[in-house]
Coordinates of C-alpha atoms in Angstrom, one line a residue:
Chain Y
M1 CA -18.8 1.1 4.4
K2 CA -21.6 0.1 6.8
E3 CA -22.0 -3.6 7.3
T4 CA -24.8 -4.8 5.7
P5 CA -27.5 -6.1 8.2
L6 CA -28.4 -9.8 8.3
S7 CA -31.7 -10.4 7.3
N8 CA -34.2 -12.2 9.4
C9 CA -34.9 -14.8 7.1
E10 CA -31.6 -15.6 6.8
R11 CA -30.7 -15.8 10.5
R12 CA -33.8 -18.0 10.7
F13 CA -32.6 -20.2 7.9
L14 CA -29.2 -20.6 9.3
L15 CA -30.5 -21.4 12.8
R16 CA -32.8 -24.0 11.4
A17 CA -30.4 -25.5 9.4
I18 CA -28.1 -25.9 12.6
E19 CA -30.7 -27.2 14.5
E20 CA -30.8 -30.3 12.1
K21 CA -27.0 -30.6 12.0
K22 CA -26.5 -28.9 8.8
R23 CA -24.1 -26.3 8.0
L24 CA -24.2 -24.3 4.7
D25 CA -21.3 -25.6 3.1
G26 CA -21.8 -29.3 3.9
R27 CA -19.4 -29.7 6.7
Q28 CA -20.2 -31.8 9.8
T29 CA -20.6 -30.1 12.9
Y30 CA -16.7 -30.7 14.0
D31 CA -15.2 -30.4 10.7
Y32 CA -12.5 -27.7 9.9
R33 CA -12.3 -25.9 6.8
N34 CA -9.5 -26.8 4.6
I35 CA -6.2 -25.2 5.6
K36 CA -3.5 -24.2 3.4
I37 CA -0.1 -22.9 4.2
S38 CA 2.3 -21.1 2.0
F39 CA 5.4 -19.6 2.5
G40 CA 7.4 -16.7 1.0
T41 CA 10.8 -16.1 0.1
D42 CA 12.0 -14.1 3.0
Y43 CA 12.2 -16.4 6.4
G44 CA 9.3 -15.7 8.4
C45 CA 6.7 -15.0 6.0
C46 CA 3.7 -17.1 5.3
I47 CA 0.2 -16.6 4.1
V48 CA -2.5 -19.4 6.0
E49 CA -6.0 -19.9 4.4
L50 CA -8.6 -21.4 6.4
G51 CA -11.2 -21.8 3.8
K52 CA -11.5 -18.4 2.4
T53 CA -10.2 -16.5 5.5
R54 CA -6.6 -15.5 4.8
V55 CA -4.0 -14.2 7.2
L56 CA -0.6 -12.8 6.1
G57 CA 2.0 -13.4 8.8
Q58 CA 5.4 -11.6 8.9
V59 CA 8.2 -11.8 11.6
S60 CA 11.2 -9.4 11.9
C61 CA 13.6 -8.9 14.5
E62 CA 15.5 -6.1 15.7
L63 CA 18.4 -5.4 18.3
V64 CA 17.0 -3.2 21.2
S65 CA 17.7 -2.3 25.0
P66 CA 15.6 -4.7 27.0
K67 CA 12.6 -3.6 29.3
L68 CA 13.9 -2.1 32.6
N69 CA 12.5 -5.1 34.6
R70 CA 13.3 -7.8 32.6
A71 CA 16.8 -7.2 31.7
T72 CA 17.8 -10.7 30.3
E73 CA 14.6 -11.4 28.3
G74 CA 13.9 -10.4 24.6
I75 CA 10.7 -8.7 23.7
L76 CA 7.8 -10.0 21.7
F77 CA 5.6 -7.8 20.0
F78 CA 2.3 -9.1 18.0
N79 CA 0.2 -7.0 15.9
L80 CA -2.5 -8.2 14.2
E81 CA -4.2 -5.6 11.4
L82 CA -7.8 -6.1 9.7
S83 CA -6.7 -4.7 6.4
Q84 CA -9.6 -3.0 4.7
M85 CA -9.3 -5.5 2.2
A86 CA -11.1 -8.2 4.4
A87 CA -14.3 -7.0 4.4
P88 CA -15.9 -3.5 3.5
A89 CA -17.0 -3.0 6.8
F90 CA -13.4 -2.6 7.9
E91 CA -12.6 1.0 8.0
P92 CA -9.7 2.6 9.7
G93 CA -11.7 4.1 12.7
R94 CA -14.3 1.3 12.9
Q95 CA -12.9 -1.9 14.0
S96 CA -11.5 -1.1 17.4
D97 CA -13.6 -3.5 19.6
L98 CA -13.1 -6.5 17.7
L99 CA -9.4 -5.7 16.8
V100 CA -8.6 -5.2 20.7
K101 CA -10.3 -8.3 21.4
L102 CA -8.5 -10.5 18.7
N103 CA -5.0 -8.8 19.5
R104 CA -5.6 -9.3 23.3
L105 CA -6.4 -13.0 22.9
L106 CA -3.3 -13.6 20.4
E107 CA -1.1 -12.1 22.9
R108 CA -2.4 -13.9 25.8
C109 CA -2.2 -17.2 23.6
L110 CA 1.5 -16.6 22.4
R111 CA 3.2 -14.4 25.0
N112 CA 1.8 -15.8 28.2
S113 CA 1.9 -19.3 27.4
K114 CA 5.7 -18.8 27.2
C115 CA 5.9 -20.9 24.0
I116 CA 9.1 -18.6 22.7
D117 CA 11.9 -18.7 25.1
T118 CA 12.6 -15.3 25.6
E119 CA 15.9 -15.8 27.6
S120 CA 17.4 -17.1 24.3
L121 CA 16.8 -13.9 22.7
C122 CA 19.2 -11.9 25.2
V123 CA 22.3 -11.0 23.7
V124 CA 24.0 -8.9 26.3
A125 CA 22.3 -8.8 29.5
G126 CA 20.7 -5.3 30.4
E127 CA 21.9 -3.8 27.3
K128 CA 21.1 -5.7 23.8
V129 CA 18.1 -8.2 23.4
W130 CA 16.3 -9.3 20.3
Q131 CA 12.8 -7.5 19.9
I132 CA 11.0 -10.2 17.7
R133 CA 7.8 -8.4 16.0
V134 CA 4.9 -10.5 14.8
D135 CA 3.0 -8.8 12.1
L136 CA -0.4 -10.4 10.9
H137 CA -2.4 -9.2 8.4
L138 CA -6.1 -10.0 7.7
L139 CA -6.6 -10.3 4.0
N140 CA -9.9 -11.8 3.7
H141 CA -12.7 -12.5 6.2
D142 CA -14.9 -15.4 5.9
G143 CA -15.0 -16.2 9.8
N144 CA -12.8 -17.5 12.5
I145 CA -10.1 -14.8 12.2
I146 CA -8.5 -16.2 15.6
D147 CA -7.8 -19.5 14.7
A148 CA -6.2 -18.4 11.2
A149 CA -4.3 -15.8 13.1
S150 CA -2.7 -18.0 15.6
I151 CA -1.6 -20.4 13.0
A152 CA -0.2 -17.8 11.0
A153 CA 1.7 -16.5 14.0
I154 CA 2.9 -19.7 15.2
V155 CA 3.9 -20.8 11.6
A156 CA 5.7 -17.6 11.1
L157 CA 7.7 -17.7 14.2
S158 CA 8.6 -21.6 13.3
H159 CA 9.6 -20.5 9.7
F160 CA 11.7 -17.5 11.0
R161 CA 15.4 -17.3 11.0
R162 CA 17.2 -14.5 12.9
P163 CA 20.7 -13.4 12.3
D164 CA 23.6 -15.2 14.2
V165 CA 25.3 -13.2 16.8
S166 CA 28.5 -14.1 18.7
V167 CA 29.7 -12.5 22.0
Q168 CA 33.3 -12.4 22.9
G169 CA 34.0 -10.7 26.1
D170 CA 32.5 -7.3 25.4
E171 CA 32.5 -7.6 21.6
V172 CA 29.3 -8.6 20.0
T173 CA 29.3 -9.4 16.4
L174 CA 26.2 -9.5 14.3
Y175 CA 26.7 -11.9 11.2
T176 CA 24.9 -11.1 8.0
P177 CA 22.9 -14.0 6.3
E178 CA 25.7 -14.2 3.8
E179 CA 28.5 -14.6 6.6
R180 CA 26.6 -17.3 8.9
D181 CA 23.4 -19.1 8.3
P182 CA 20.6 -17.3 10.2
V183 CA 19.5 -19.1 13.2
P184 CA 15.7 -20.6 14.1
L185 CA 14.0 -19.3 17.3
S186 CA 13.8 -21.4 20.2
I187 CA 10.3 -22.6 20.4
H188 CA 8.9 -24.8 23.3
H189 CA 5.6 -25.8 22.0
M190 CA 2.8 -24.8 19.5
P191 CA -0.5 -23.3 20.8
I192 CA -3.1 -23.2 18.6
C193 CA -6.6 -21.7 18.9
V194 CA -9.5 -23.6 18.2
S195 CA -13.1 -22.1 18.4
F196 CA -16.2 -23.2 19.2
A197 CA -19.6 -21.4 18.3
F198 CA -22.7 -21.7 20.6
F199 CA -26.1 -21.6 19.4
Q200 CA -29.4 -21.5 21.1
Q201 CA -28.1 -20.9 24.6
G202 CA -25.5 -23.4 24.3
T203 CA -27.9 -26.3 22.8
Y204 CA -25.8 -26.4 19.6
L205 CA -22.3 -26.3 19.0
L206 CA -20.2 -25.6 16.0
V207 CA -16.3 -25.8 15.4
D208 CA -14.6 -23.4 13.2
P209 CA -17.9 -21.1 12.3
N210 CA -17.8 -19.0 9.0
E211 CA -19.0 -15.5 8.5
R212 CA -22.7 -16.2 8.4
E213 CA -22.6 -18.5 11.3
E214 CA -20.7 -16.0 13.6
R215 CA -23.1 -13.4 12.8
V216 CA -26.0 -15.6 14.3
M217 CA -24.0 -17.3 17.1
D218 CA -24.7 -16.6 20.6
G219 CA -21.6 -17.1 22.0
L220 CA -17.9 -17.9 21.4
L221 CA -15.5 -20.1 23.1
V222 CA -11.8 -20.3 22.3
I223 CA -9.4 -23.0 23.6
A224 CA -5.8 -22.4 22.8
M225 CA -4.0 -25.7 23.2
N226 CA -0.8 -27.3 22.1
K227 CA -0.4 -30.9 21.0
H228 CA 0.5 -31.8 24.3
R229 CA -2.9 -31.4 25.3
E230 CA -1.9 -28.4 27.4
I231 CA -4.7 -25.7 27.7
C232 CA -2.6 -22.2 27.0
T233 CA -5.6 -19.9 26.8
I234 CA -9.3 -20.2 27.3
Q235 CA -12.1 -17.8 26.9
S236 CA -15.6 -17.5 26.8
S237 CA -17.5 -14.5 25.2
G238 CA -20.7 -13.7 24.5
G239 CA -22.2 -14.2 28.0
I240 CA -23.6 -17.8 27.2
M241 CA -23.6 -19.9 30.0
L242 CA -22.0 -23.3 29.5
L243 CA -22.1 -26.4 31.6
K244 CA -19.0 -28.0 32.9
D245 CA -19.2 -31.2 30.7
Q246 CA -19.8 -29.1 27.7
V247 CA -16.3 -27.2 28.6
L248 CA -14.5 -30.4 29.0
R249 CA -16.1 -32.0 25.7
C250 CA -14.9 -28.8 23.9
S251 CA -11.4 -29.4 25.1
K252 CA -11.5 -33.0 23.9
I253 CA -12.4 -31.8 20.7
A254 CA -9.7 -29.1 20.6
G255 CA -7.2 -31.8 21.6
V256 CA -7.9 -33.9 18.4
K257 CA -8.2 -30.8 16.2
V258 CA -4.9 -29.3 17.4
A259 CA -3.2 -32.6 17.0
E260 CA -4.3 -32.4 13.4
I261 CA -3.3 -28.9 12.7
T262 CA 0.2 -29.5 14.3
E263 CA 0.8 -32.2 11.9
L264 CA -0.1 -30.2 8.7
I265 CA 2.2 -27.7 10.0
Q266 CA 5.1 -29.6 10.3
K267 CA 4.7 -31.2 7.2
A268 CA 4.4 -28.1 5.3
L269 CA 7.5 -26.4 7.2
E270 CA 9.4 -29.5 6.1
N271 CA 8.3 -29.1 2.6
D272 CA 9.5 -25.7 2.6
Q273 CA 12.8 -26.6 4.1
K274 CA 13.3 -29.4 1.5
V275 CA 12.6 -27.1 -1.5
R276 CA 15.0 -24.2 0.1
K277 CA 17.8 -27.0 0.4
E278 CA 17.6 -28.2 -3.0
G279 CA 17.6 -24.9 -4.3
G280 CA 14.4 -25.1 -6.0
K281 CA 12.2 -22.0 -6.2
F282 CA 10.0 -21.2 -3.3
G283 CA 8.0 -18.1 -2.4
F284 CA 4.5 -17.1 -3.1
A285 CA 4.7 -16.5 -6.6
E286 CA 5.7 -20.2 -7.0
S287 CA 2.8 -21.4 -4.9
I288 CA 0.2 -20.2 -7.2
A289 CA -0.9 -23.4 -8.9
N290 CA -0.2 -23.5 -12.6
Q291 CA -3.3 -25.2 -13.5
R292 CA -5.8 -22.9 -12.1
I293 CA -7.5 -20.9 -15.0
T294 CA -7.2 -17.6 -12.8
A295 CA -3.7 -18.0 -12.3
F296 CA -1.3 -16.7 -15.1
K297 CA 2.7 -16.6 -15.4
M298 CA 5.1 -15.1 -17.6
E299 CA 8.8 -15.9 -17.6
K300 CA 11.2 -13.3 -17.9
A301 CA 11.2 -11.6 -21.1
P302 CA 14.4 -9.7 -22.4
I303 CA 13.6 -6.3 -24.0
D304 CA 15.2 -5.2 -27.0
T305 CA 16.6 -1.9 -25.9
S306 CA 19.0 -2.1 -28.8
D307 CA 17.1 1.2 -30.7
V308 CA 16.7 2.8 -27.5
E309 CA 19.6 5.0 -27.9
E310 CA 18.6 6.2 -31.1
K311 CA 15.1 7.0 -30.0
A312 CA 16.4 9.0 -27.2
E313 CA 19.0 11.2 -29.2
E314 CA 16.1 11.8 -31.5
I315 CA 14.2 13.1 -28.9
I316 CA 16.6 15.3 -27.3
A317 CA 17.8 16.8 -30.7
E318 CA 14.5 17.7 -31.5
A319 CA 13.6 19.4 -28.0
E320 CA 15.5 22.7 -27.7
P321 CA 17.0 23.0 -24.4
P322 CA 15.6 24.9 -21.6
S323 CA 16.6 28.7 -21.8
E324 CA 19.0 29.7 -19.4
V325 CA 17.0 31.8 -16.7
V326 CA 19.5 33.9 -15.1
S327 CA 17.8 35.6 -12.3
K328 CA 19.1 39.0 -11.4
P329 CA 18.5 39.9 -7.9
V330 CA 18.0 43.6 -7.5
L331 CA 19.8 45.1 -4.7
W332 CA 17.6 47.7 -2.7
T333 CA 19.7 48.2 0.5
P334 CA 22.5 46.3 1.8
G335 CA 21.0 43.3 3.2
T336 CA 17.5 43.5 1.3
A337 CA 17.4 42.0 -2.2
Q338 CA 14.5 41.0 -4.6
I339 CA 14.5 38.3 -7.3
G340 CA 11.6 38.3 -9.6
E341 CA 8.5 39.3 -8.3
G342 CA 5.4 37.8 -6.8
I343 CA 2.3 36.9 -8.9
E344 CA -0.6 39.4 -8.6
N345 CA -2.8 39.2 -5.4
S346 CA -5.6 37.1 -6.3
W347 CA -7.4 37.8 -3.2
G348 CA -10.1 40.2 -5.3
D349 CA -11.0 43.5 -5.0
L350 CA -9.8 44.7 -1.4
E351 CA -10.9 48.3 -1.3
D352 CA -11.5 51.3 -3.6
S353 CA -7.9 52.5 -3.1
G354 CA -6.6 49.4 -4.2
K355 CA -8.4 48.9 -6.9
E356 CA -7.2 51.2 -9.4
D357 CA -3.7 49.7 -8.7
E358 CA -4.9 46.1 -9.2
D359 CA -6.5 47.4 -12.1
E360 CA -3.2 48.7 -13.7
G361 CA -1.5 45.3 -12.9
G362 CA -4.3 43.3 -14.1
S363 CA -4.3 44.8 -17.4
D364 CA -0.7 44.9 -17.5
E365 CA -0.1 41.2 -16.6
A366 CA -3.1 40.3 -18.7
I367 CA -1.3 41.4 -22.0
I368 CA 1.8 39.4 -21.0
L369 CA -0.4 36.3 -20.6
D370 CA -1.9 36.7 -23.9
S371 CA 1.4 36.7 -25.6
I372 CA 2.4 33.6 -23.6
K373 CA -1.0 31.9 -24.7
M374 CA 0.1 32.6 -28.5
D375 CA 3.5 31.2 -27.7
T376 CA 2.4 27.7 -26.2
G377 CA 3.2 26.1 -29.5
V378 CA 6.9 27.2 -29.3
E379 CA 9.8 25.8 -27.0
V380 CA 10.6 26.8 -23.4
S381 CA 12.9 29.3 -24.5
Y382 CA 10.5 32.1 -24.8
I383 CA 8.5 31.5 -22.2
G384 CA 11.7 31.8 -20.1
S385 CA 12.1 35.3 -21.1
H386 CA 8.6 36.7 -20.2
D387 CA 10.1 36.9 -16.5
A388 CA 6.8 37.9 -15.1
P389 CA 6.7 41.6 -14.8
I390 CA 3.8 42.0 -12.8
V391 CA 2.9 44.6 -10.1
L392 CA 3.0 43.6 -6.4
S393 CA -0.2 45.6 -5.5
D394 CA 0.4 45.3 -1.9
S395 CA 3.9 46.6 -1.6
E396 CA 4.6 49.9 0.1
E397 CA 7.2 50.8 -2.2
E398 CA 6.5 53.9 -4.3
E399 CA 8.6 53.1 -7.3
M400 CA 10.3 49.7 -8.4
I401 CA 12.8 49.9 -11.5
I402 CA 13.1 46.4 -12.6
L403 CA 15.8 45.3 -15.0
E404 CA 14.5 42.7 -17.6
P405 CA 16.6 40.2 -19.2
D406 CA 17.6 41.6 -22.7
K407 CA 14.3 41.5 -24.8
N408 CA 12.1 43.5 -23.0
P409 CA 12.7 47.4 -22.7
K410 CA 13.0 48.8 -19.1
K411 CA 9.7 49.7 -17.7
I412 CA 9.1 52.0 -15.1
R413 CA 6.3 50.9 -12.8
T414 CA 4.6 53.3 -10.3
Q415 CA 2.2 52.6 -7.7
T416 CA 0.7 56.2 -8.0
I417 CA -2.8 56.5 -9.5
S418 CA -1.6 58.4 -12.4
A419 CA 0.8 58.2 -15.6
K420 CA -0.1 54.9 -16.7
Q421 CA -0.3 55.5 -20.7
E422 CA -0.2 52.7 -22.7
K423 CA -3.3 51.1 -21.6
T424 CA -6.2 49.6 -22.3
P425 CA -9.8 51.2 -21.1
S426 CA -10.4 50.4 -17.6
K427 CA -13.6 48.3 -18.6
K428 CA -11.3 45.8 -19.9
P429 CA -9.1 44.8 -16.8
V430 CA -11.7 43.3 -14.9
K431 CA -12.7 40.7 -17.6
K432 CA -8.9 39.8 -18.4
R433 CA -8.4 39.4 -14.4
K434 CA -10.7 36.7 -14.6
K435 CA -9.1 35.1 -17.6
K436 CA -5.9 35.0 -15.5
R437 CA -7.4 33.2 -12.7
A438 CA -8.9 30.8 -15.2
A439 CA -5.7 30.0 -16.6
N440 CA -4.2 29.6 -13.2
Chain R
D1 CA 9.6 -12.4 -6.4
T2 CA 8.0 -9.1 -5.2
S3 CA 4.0 -9.6 -5.0
V4 CA 1.5 -7.2 -4.1
L5 CA -2.2 -8.2 -3.2
A6 CA -4.6 -5.8 -4.4
G7 CA -8.3 -5.2 -3.6
V8 CA -10.8 -2.8 -4.8
Y9 CA -13.9 -1.8 -3.3
G10 CA -16.4 0.3 -5.4
P11 CA -18.2 2.4 -6.4
A12 CA -19.4 2.5 -2.8
E13 CA -20.6 4.9 -0.2
V14 CA -18.6 7.8 0.9
K15 CA -18.3 10.1 3.5
V16 CA -20.0 13.3 3.1
S17 CA -16.7 14.8 3.9
K18 CA -14.9 13.3 1.3
E19 CA -17.4 13.3 -1.3
I20 CA -17.3 15.1 -4.9
F21 CA -20.1 15.9 -6.5
N22 CA -19.1 15.4 -9.9
K23 CA -16.8 12.4 -9.7
A24 CA -15.8 9.3 -7.8
T25 CA -13.3 9.9 -4.8
L26 CA -10.3 7.6 -5.5
E27 CA -8.5 6.4 -2.6
V28 CA -5.6 4.1 -2.3
I29 CA -4.2 2.4 0.7
L30 CA -0.8 0.7 0.9
R31 CA 0.1 -1.5 3.9
P32 CA 3.9 -2.7 4.2
K33 CA 4.5 -6.1 5.6
I34 CA 6.1 -4.7 8.5
G35 CA 5.5 -2.0 11.0
L36 CA 2.8 0.6 10.7
P37 CA 2.6 2.6 7.6
G38 CA 4.6 5.6 7.6
V39 CA 5.1 8.4 5.2
A40 CA 6.9 6.5 2.4
E41 CA 3.7 4.5 1.9
K42 CA 1.7 7.8 2.2
S43 CA 3.9 9.4 -0.9
R44 CA 3.6 6.0 -2.8
E45 CA -0.1 5.9 -2.2
Q46 CA -0.5 9.6 -3.6
L47 CA 1.5 8.5 -6.9
I48 CA -0.8 5.7 -7.6
R49 CA -3.8 7.7 -6.8
N50 CA -2.8 10.3 -9.2
T51 CA -2.1 7.9 -11.8
C52 CA -5.5 6.0 -11.3
E53 CA -7.2 9.7 -11.1
A54 CA -5.9 10.3 -14.7
V55 CA -7.2 7.0 -16.1
V56 CA -10.2 6.2 -14.2
L57 CA -13.6 7.5 -15.7
G58 CA -14.9 9.3 -12.4
A59 CA -17.5 11.3 -13.9
L60 CA -19.6 7.8 -14.4
H61 CA -19.9 7.5 -10.8
P62 CA -20.4 10.7 -8.9
R63 CA -20.7 10.8 -5.1
T64 CA -19.0 7.4 -4.7
S65 CA -15.7 6.2 -3.3
I66 CA -13.5 3.9 -5.2
T67 CA -11.0 2.3 -2.7
T68 CA -7.8 0.3 -3.6
V69 CA -6.1 -1.4 -1.1
L70 CA -2.5 -2.9 -1.5
Q71 CA -1.0 -4.9 0.7
V72 CA 2.8 -5.7 0.1
V73 CA 3.4 -9.6 0.4
S74 CA 6.9 -9.5 -0.4
D75 CA 9.4 -6.8 -1.8
A76 CA 12.3 -7.7 -3.6
G77 CA 12.6 -4.5 -5.7
S78 CA 10.7 -2.6 -8.2
L79 CA 7.8 -2.5 -5.6
L80 CA 6.1 0.7 -6.9
A81 CA 5.8 -0.8 -10.6
C82 CA 4.3 -4.0 -8.8
C83 CA 1.8 -2.0 -7.0
L84 CA 0.7 -0.1 -10.1
N85 CA 0.4 -3.1 -11.9
A86 CA -1.8 -4.9 -9.4
T87 CA -3.7 -1.7 -9.0
C88 CA -4.7 -1.4 -12.7
M89 CA -5.7 -5.2 -12.7
A90 CA -7.7 -5.1 -9.6
L91 CA -9.5 -2.1 -10.9
V92 CA -10.1 -3.9 -14.3
D93 CA -11.3 -7.1 -12.6
A94 CA -13.6 -4.8 -10.3
G95 CA -15.1 -3.4 -13.6
V96 CA -14.4 0.0 -12.7
P97 CA -14.8 2.4 -15.9
M98 CA -11.3 3.3 -17.3
R99 CA -10.0 5.0 -20.4
A100 CA -7.0 3.2 -20.7
L101 CA -5.0 0.5 -18.9
F102 CA -1.5 1.7 -17.3
C103 CA 1.6 -0.3 -16.2
G104 CA 4.5 0.3 -14.0
I105 CA 8.2 0.1 -15.4
T106 CA 11.0 0.5 -12.9
C107 CA 14.6 1.4 -14.3
A108 CA 17.8 1.5 -12.6
L109 CA 21.0 3.0 -13.9
D110 CA 24.1 2.0 -12.4
S111 CA 27.5 3.8 -12.0
D112 CA 28.7 3.2 -15.4
G113 CA 25.5 3.9 -17.1
T114 CA 24.0 0.7 -18.0
L115 CA 20.3 0.4 -18.0
V116 CA 18.6 -2.4 -16.2
L117 CA 15.0 -2.8 -16.2
D118 CA 13.0 -4.4 -13.5
P119 CA 15.9 -4.3 -10.9
T120 CA 16.2 -6.4 -7.9
A121 CA 16.6 -4.9 -4.4
K122 CA 20.3 -5.3 -4.6
Q123 CA 20.6 -3.8 -8.0
E124 CA 18.3 -0.7 -6.8
K125 CA 20.4 -0.3 -3.8
E126 CA 23.4 -0.1 -6.0
A127 CA 22.0 1.8 -8.6
R128 CA 22.9 5.4 -9.2
A129 CA 19.3 6.5 -10.1
V130 CA 16.3 4.6 -9.9
L131 CA 13.4 5.9 -12.2
T132 CA 9.9 4.3 -12.0
F133 CA 7.4 5.5 -14.6
A134 CA 3.3 4.7 -15.1
L135 CA 2.7 4.5 -19.0
D136 CA -0.7 4.3 -20.5
S137 CA -1.8 1.5 -22.9
V138 CA -3.3 3.7 -25.7
E139 CA -0.2 5.5 -26.8
R140 CA 2.3 4.6 -24.3
K141 CA 2.2 8.2 -22.8
L142 CA 3.8 8.7 -19.5
L143 CA 1.3 9.1 -16.7
M144 CA 3.5 9.5 -13.8
S145 CA 7.2 9.4 -13.0
T146 CA 9.0 9.3 -9.9
T147 CA 12.9 9.4 -9.9
K148 CA 15.8 9.1 -7.0
G149 CA 19.2 9.7 -7.7
L150 CA 21.6 11.5 -10.4
Y151 CA 21.1 11.2 -14.3
S152 CA 21.4 13.2 -17.3
D153 CA 18.6 14.2 -19.8
A154 CA 19.8 11.8 -22.5
E155 CA 19.7 9.2 -19.7
L156 CA 16.3 10.0 -19.0
Q157 CA 14.9 9.9 -22.5
Q158 CA 16.7 6.5 -22.9
C159 CA 14.8 5.3 -19.7
L160 CA 11.6 6.4 -20.9
A161 CA 12.1 4.6 -24.4
A162 CA 13.3 1.4 -22.8
A163 CA 10.1 1.4 -20.4
Q164 CA 7.9 2.0 -23.4
A165 CA 9.3 -1.0 -25.1
A166 CA 8.8 -3.1 -21.5
S167 CA 5.4 -2.1 -21.6
Q168 CA 4.5 -4.2 -24.5
H169 CA 5.3 -7.0 -22.6
V170 CA 3.2 -6.0 -19.6
F171 CA 0.1 -5.2 -21.4
R172 CA 0.3 -8.4 -23.3
F173 CA 0.5 -10.2 -20.1
Y174 CA -2.7 -8.3 -19.0
R175 CA -4.3 -9.3 -22.1
E176 CA -3.4 -12.9 -21.8
S177 CA -4.4 -13.2 -18.3
L178 CA -7.6 -11.6 -18.6
Q179 CA -8.6 -13.7 -21.5
R180 CA -7.6 -16.9 -19.3
R181 CA -9.8 -15.1 -16.6
Y182 CA -13.1 -14.5 -18.5
S183 CA -12.4 -17.5 -20.8
K184 CA -14.3 -19.7 -17.7
S185 CA -17.7 -17.6 -18.2

């Protein structure tokens, strides 16, 4: 679906409100929306909600051979997908620009900052390394995808546990989660992106823009920082020209925000760890709050299947078993056999010479069709025996002798024009052929 | 533990190449959690789509498209049934006109013939046959069935009867959760 354009009055309204330091949702200029982090049952699965923007992150790992020029390092792979669920404008072919931009930013933030120790992902140098794959799915777009995605990525990576591996000489043993507890990844630091939206050529600044604000902004500045106040990535887009002190001010704000967010992440990870250790229930199903009216849970319900067997037996007793359809292949010459016949050529009238043959075939087959129609109430066994005596009007053979299964008498069919007694006047066949197509 | 998130967009604009002149075009998109969607997802999409086709009153919205997007949040067995349930609920919540509700039930038969409803991933892997049915709410009729493995026709009828009994519970769940949802307004 095409994106609905933003009306001029809405645009003006938003800009005026920003000039007066007001935001539509009542936040202050430097306020973030509510961040909620929940984990799934598998390790490495999390959903991050930044206001209404939702991102699902999942980390998975696989043993592969390393890249040729980096034989001792593991491979990190990031993939952000803008699901069609996120906004009606996100259609499979249409979001490439935005998608590429987000993916690239995410990669620079997480890969180039070396937050994950890739050397520790090596199992056998030059042969086997871990490939860690981070899949992020945007579930709802309400602005500031990059922040939510970076938080989801780093939380998922911190939550993930990879299977334990031990190397003894030449032998590599991969332990399943049941044999040995899976091992967390070694993460040096947690880079988190903070976005700043600029309006009116850099005069006004907002942190964490929501979707409407993103639409009217002039430019975006993204700073990825970790809690040690090190800038991992910085990117300015939109063509706004910023002064040095503006950028410095933004980085200070980012420092404060990142500290808060990192604390939140740590708390969430600890909580989840605690619940898992105590054996409590965890996972998304549990994290849906019970008190909300729109959420509903039902406990496992045992189903009474005691009468299932009797019911089933009844049904089978009433239904006749399907007939034994024995296909009798007809041997023409050694190496050529024919089983059954094809359906009549339904390509329509080809030429006159073909017409009469088709007519005859049509009439013949139409009669069978009638009798089949009458039989529809009856079981399968009857239909099985009408093993389609249909003429192959295109075949080159002059004569075909078909042996029918028991019931029907032998029929001799010829392609030659003469000699078809029995049949109905030639007017009818055309109509009956049409009926056959309708039945098809 | 299996969770699926469903979103429905529609009736909305449809590309001219895909439009059907007398009914709505139904589209189902299933996104797996890891990796890019592959053939298995495509086949599940088609199964879900065919079930919806039988139930949605497309004739009321000709030349439009009704798109269902499903995101697998976690997979711990009985995924297709979960997707079917999510789709039905999402269609109801979106207000798409339907002639009946439908639900998905999975049944697993293990090597000694014991029937397990709603199997976990482990049970599915060790089962001799796994059968998934889509049943409608009006007369518990069968809308779609897909099976994997070896089973006899008696077992098929048994599984179907068990699924029909189980569908009662699922429809009761639908009813109660919808009551809660609309009780607010």
